[in-house]
């Protein structure tokens, strides 16, 4: 049922498998076994992904509280023993995971050796849903959780300022004023990434100007376009070790008021593992890239 909820959230078997930290064949096999048990298909398999069947919509509505009840029993057991009895399910957004994981995972293993983790990468909205239904324990995000969602504890980690990346052969006076940038030259991530929204806000790209810009699926793709002279982009400071190593890229500091984001670790308020999650947050604060 947890796998079915993940497929419902993502609309894709592969993305759901990544979120659940299992292989796609294993997840697909379990979904097929669930459908066989139910005697009806839960998902229509499409070329572009999957969608719920009429039976599937009713099934998922009943599965959500069932999974939540299972999580409540799990939490009760963990509260009794005072420690996790399974790996901690840890989610990170795509504009953080490739830059922080090489730093924080060894540190977590060294500082908290009794803990085990399963790691997944997903967008903020999907991770907040996963926290709400109990399929995720903690998430590292870069935006304030919206009101009306699950009751969460937000543990601030550190600020992650933005810089401007341009082609290295382009003359750029520093510090750079975001107001002076040409909107049509700014390259963005595609919709659904909080970093896209933060860039649009920082550069004041409103209305049609925010939709006319190029949209990519990853920062690495955008950086390659910048290196090829196709435009400029904002990059988070934590990404520079990986994304700014190309000599075709130049990095520039921004003029005041400087743009940036605040990274935080979040978890459900009702969890019995709050102290453990605070320990995890403390380790992450001490392993910021570049420190």
Coordinates of C-alpha atoms in Angstrom, one line a residue, residues 168-283:
X168 CA 33.5 32.9 -18.5
X169 CA 34.2 35.0 -21.5
X170 CA 31.4 37.4 -20.7
X171 CA 32.4 40.7 -18.9
X172 CA 30.4 41.1 -15.8
X173 CA 30.8 43.8 -13.2
X174 CA 30.7 42.7 -9.6
X175 CA 28.7 42.7 -7.4
X176 CA 25.9 41.9 -9.8
X177 CA 22.5 43.6 -9.5
X178 CA 19.7 41.2 -10.1
X179 CA 17.5 44.0 -11.3
X180 CA 19.9 44.7 -14.2
X181 CA 19.7 41.1 -15.6
X182 CA 17.9 40.6 -18.9
X183 CA 14.9 38.4 -18.0
X184 CA 15.1 36.5 -21.3
X185 CA 18.6 35.4 -20.6
X186 CA 17.8 33.8 -17.2
X187 CA 17.7 30.0 -17.3
X188 CA 15.3 28.2 -14.9
X189 CA 14.5 24.8 -13.6
X190 CA 11.1 23.4 -14.8
X191 CA 7.9 23.9 -12.8
X192 CA 7.6 22.2 -9.4
X193 CA 11.1 22.9 -8.2
X194 CA 11.1 25.4 -5.2
X195 CA 14.5 26.7 -6.5
X196 CA 12.7 27.8 -9.7
X197 CA 10.2 29.8 -7.6
X198 CA 13.0 31.3 -5.5
X199 CA 14.9 32.4 -8.6
X200 CA 11.7 33.9 -10.1
X201 CA 11.1 35.8 -6.9
X202 CA 14.8 37.0 -6.6
X203 CA 14.9 38.2 -10.2
X204 CA 11.4 39.5 -10.1
X205 CA 10.3 37.5 -13.1
X206 CA 6.5 38.0 -13.1
X207 CA 3.7 37.0 -15.4
X208 CA 4.8 36.1 -18.9
X209 CA 8.5 36.8 -18.2
X210 CA 8.6 33.8 -15.9
X211 CA 7.1 31.5 -18.6
X212 CA 9.2 32.6 -21.5
X213 CA 12.5 31.5 -20.0
X214 CA 14.2 28.2 -20.7
X215 CA 13.2 25.4 -18.2
X216 CA 15.5 22.4 -17.4
X217 CA 15.2 19.3 -15.2
X218 CA 18.4 19.8 -13.3
X219 CA 21.0 22.4 -12.3
X220 CA 23.7 20.4 -14.2
X221 CA 21.7 20.8 -17.4
X222 CA 21.3 24.6 -16.9
X223 CA 25.0 24.9 -16.2
X224 CA 25.9 23.2 -19.4
X225 CA 23.7 25.7 -21.3
X226 CA 25.4 28.6 -19.5
X227 CA 28.8 27.2 -20.4
X228 CA 27.7 27.1 -24.0
X229 CA 26.8 30.8 -24.0
X230 CA 23.0 30.3 -23.9
X231 CA 22.3 32.5 -20.9
X232 CA 22.9 33.0 -17.2
X233 CA 21.5 31.4 -14.1
X234 CA 21.5 31.6 -10.3
X235 CA 23.2 28.8 -8.4
X236 CA 23.0 27.9 -4.7
X237 CA 26.3 28.2 -2.9
X238 CA 26.3 24.5 -1.9
X239 CA 26.3 23.5 -5.5
X240 CA 29.5 25.4 -6.5
X241 CA 32.0 22.6 -5.8
X242 CA 30.2 20.4 -8.3
X243 CA 28.6 22.8 -10.7
X244 CA 31.2 25.6 -11.0
X245 CA 34.3 23.5 -11.8
X246 CA 33.9 24.0 -15.5
X247 CA 36.4 26.6 -16.7
X248 CA 33.7 27.9 -19.2
X249 CA 31.7 29.1 -16.2
X250 CA 32.3 32.3 -14.1
X251 CA 30.7 32.8 -10.7
X252 CA 29.8 36.3 -9.5
X253 CA 28.6 37.6 -6.1
X254 CA 25.3 39.4 -5.9
X255 CA 24.7 43.0 -4.8
X256 CA 22.6 43.7 -1.8
X257 CA 19.9 42.7 -1.1
X258 CA 21.4 39.3 -1.7
X259 CA 19.2 36.4 -2.7
X260 CA 19.3 33.0 -1.0
X261 CA 17.4 30.2 0.6
X262 CA 17.1 28.6 4.1
X263 CA 17.6 24.9 4.4
X264 CA 15.7 23.0 7.1
X265 CA 15.1 19.5 8.3
X266 CA 11.4 18.7 8.9
X267 CA 9.5 15.9 10.5
X268 CA 6.1 15.1 11.9
X269 CA 5.3 16.7 15.2
X270 CA 3.8 13.5 16.6
X271 CA 6.9 11.3 16.0
X272 CA 8.5 9.6 19.0
X273 CA 11.9 10.2 17.4
X274 CA 12.2 13.9 17.7
X275 CA 15.4 13.8 19.8
X276 CA 17.0 11.5 17.2
X277 CA 16.0 13.8 14.4
X278 CA 17.4 16.8 16.3
X279 CA 20.7 14.9 16.5
X280 CA 20.6 14.4 12.8
X281 CA 20.0 18.1 12.2
X282 CA 23.0 19.0 14.4
X283 CA 25.3 16.7 12.4

